[in-house]
């Protein structure tokens, strides 16, 4: 029943880290990264500026492409650019968690595999379904197609009221 609390919302580990647990690997300050825009376009220089600032301020990592990052308003190409820019700035010990939730399971798997290939430390899923069973199938689908740790963002507002508690997360770990 391992979880961390990000922004007051429980986030459950749904795939074991190799040899080291999630709470041992993730510690300190890991803020969600906003996605900056300039003149209606993704501001890649702005992303670098924010990440460099956070690294200089000694944060321990960032969560990119989450709800704060307005992932739902970005094209797949822009999501890949955000991943590329942030991973390109990665330093020793700096953790990158990438939100890879898409409009479909296929889209989510593709972005999750891209993020994994680029070297993120974990992917974050915020599946949007109205019942628990599709959430399980969605998460299992991603887990079966990636090797990077998966973090389930338990936010009933995002999941249309579905609350994934520790018992449900434990069931996912069994798959």
XYZ file of C-alpha atoms in Angstrom:
175
model
C 0.000 0.000 0.000
C 2.776 2.356 -0.865
C 1.859 5.886 -1.844
C 3.192 9.408 -1.882
C 1.146 12.552 -1.506
C 1.513 15.154 -4.243
C -0.443 18.399 -3.925
C -2.596 16.826 -1.223
C -3.670 13.978 -3.503
C -2.608 10.391 -2.883
C -0.559 8.967 -5.731
C -0.106 5.219 -5.647
C 2.784 3.206 -6.992
C 1.330 0.659 -9.384
C 4.542 -0.867 -10.653
C 7.477 -1.769 -8.440
C 10.827 -0.035 -8.839
C 13.714 -2.431 -9.309
C 15.258 -3.147 -5.901
C 14.296 0.296 -4.558
C 10.787 1.356 -3.590
C 9.067 4.461 -4.868
C 9.250 6.326 -1.576
C 12.983 5.635 -1.277
C 13.637 6.874 -4.809
C 11.380 9.904 -4.679
C 12.061 12.305 -1.881
C 12.218 15.996 -1.275
C 10.577 18.604 -3.448
C 9.198 17.413 -6.808
C 6.856 20.130 -8.073
C 4.503 19.861 -11.023
C 5.875 21.873 -13.938
C 3.610 24.343 -15.720
C 3.862 24.324 -19.493
C 4.701 27.841 -20.696
C 3.287 29.287 -23.896
C 4.405 32.313 -25.881
C 2.106 33.834 -28.486
C -0.097 30.737 -28.390
C 2.794 28.332 -29.027
C 4.773 26.022 -26.760
C 7.631 28.064 -25.257
C 10.527 25.598 -25.299
C 13.009 28.193 -24.045
C 10.586 28.943 -21.215
C 10.538 25.270 -20.244
C 14.319 25.239 -20.043
C 14.324 28.442 -18.005
C 11.882 27.011 -15.455
C 13.724 23.677 -15.152
C 17.144 25.349 -14.841
C 15.741 27.607 -12.130
C 14.328 24.621 -10.216
C 17.598 22.689 -10.546
C 19.526 25.714 -9.244
C 17.096 25.940 -6.329
C 17.932 22.299 -5.497
C 14.541 20.686 -6.061
C 14.738 16.921 -6.401
C 12.796 16.581 -9.645
C 9.701 17.638 -11.568
C 6.413 16.239 -12.765
C 5.879 17.240 -16.394
C 2.764 17.034 -18.562
C 0.423 16.660 -15.635
C -2.759 18.535 -14.928
C -0.729 21.644 -14.017
C 1.124 21.241 -17.324
C -2.157 21.357 -19.279
C -1.327 18.127 -21.114
C -4.810 17.947 -22.580
C -4.164 21.104 -24.634
C -0.880 19.932 -26.177
C -0.375 18.048 -29.425
C 1.554 14.783 -29.298
C 4.459 16.576 -30.963
C 4.462 19.278 -28.275
C 4.317 16.640 -25.520
C 7.377 14.986 -27.034
C 9.155 18.363 -27.184
C 8.469 18.933 -23.479
C 9.863 15.490 -22.634
C 12.924 16.073 -24.832
C 13.678 19.490 -23.316
C 13.320 18.410 -19.711
C 15.188 15.118 -20.082
C 17.943 17.023 -21.889
C 18.522 19.039 -18.701
C 18.529 16.047 -16.350
C 21.340 15.879 -13.822
C 22.408 13.253 -11.279
C 19.629 12.574 -8.801
C 17.114 14.858 -10.536
C 13.930 12.838 -11.092
C 11.545 13.320 -13.983
C 7.992 12.001 -13.812
C 6.126 12.440 -17.088
C 2.370 12.508 -17.393
C 1.496 10.378 -20.394
C -2.287 10.270 -20.173
C -3.838 10.501 -23.612
C -7.287 10.454 -25.123
C -7.003 6.725 -25.799
C -5.058 3.766 -24.481
C -3.152 3.561 -27.777
C -2.107 7.215 -27.528
C -1.109 6.781 -23.866
C 1.002 3.702 -24.596
C 2.782 5.466 -27.471
C 3.674 8.506 -25.337
C 4.621 6.276 -22.379
C 7.002 4.293 -24.580
C 8.455 7.528 -25.965
C 9.002 8.900 -22.439
C 10.570 5.618 -21.336
C 12.915 5.605 -24.321
C 13.977 9.183 -23.542
C 14.852 8.299 -19.946
C 12.148 9.547 -17.588
C 12.176 7.990 -14.121
C 8.461 7.200 -14.066
C 5.271 7.867 -15.964
C 2.168 9.314 -14.334
C -1.305 8.240 -15.390
C -4.520 10.147 -14.687
C -7.042 7.944 -16.490
C -10.426 9.541 -17.128
C -13.178 6.971 -16.749
C -16.476 6.855 -14.882
C -16.120 3.358 -13.442
C -13.264 1.473 -11.841
C -12.946 -1.433 -14.315
C -11.884 0.702 -17.330
C -9.290 2.415 -15.104
C -7.818 -1.008 -14.271
C -7.760 -2.061 -17.922
C -6.193 1.260 -18.937
C -3.404 1.045 -16.337
C -2.782 -2.648 -17.039
C -2.565 -1.871 -20.769
C 0.168 0.686 -20.147
C 1.997 -1.536 -17.654
C 2.078 -4.444 -20.096
C 3.596 -2.252 -22.800
C 6.260 -0.407 -20.788
C 9.018 -1.195 -18.326
C 9.225 2.175 -16.621
C 7.540 2.573 -13.208
C 3.929 3.734 -13.390
C 2.432 6.165 -10.894
C -1.348 6.400 -10.721
C -2.602 9.908 -10.047
C -5.621 9.372 -7.815
C -7.663 12.498 -8.348
C -11.401 11.759 -8.499
C -11.979 15.096 -10.249
C -9.798 13.948 -13.175
C -11.082 10.348 -13.128
C -14.733 11.439 -13.306
C -15.352 10.530 -9.670
C -13.524 7.182 -9.642
C -11.466 6.956 -6.429
C -8.594 4.496 -6.718
C -7.667 3.688 -3.138
C -4.813 1.597 -1.724
C -6.794 -1.640 -2.100
C -7.361 -1.006 -5.809
C -3.725 -0.010 -6.325
C -2.643 -3.231 -4.579
C -4.828 -5.219 -6.990
C -3.065 -3.510 -9.898
C 0.330 -4.466 -8.430
C -0.700 -8.106 -8.630
C -1.024 -7.913 -12.437
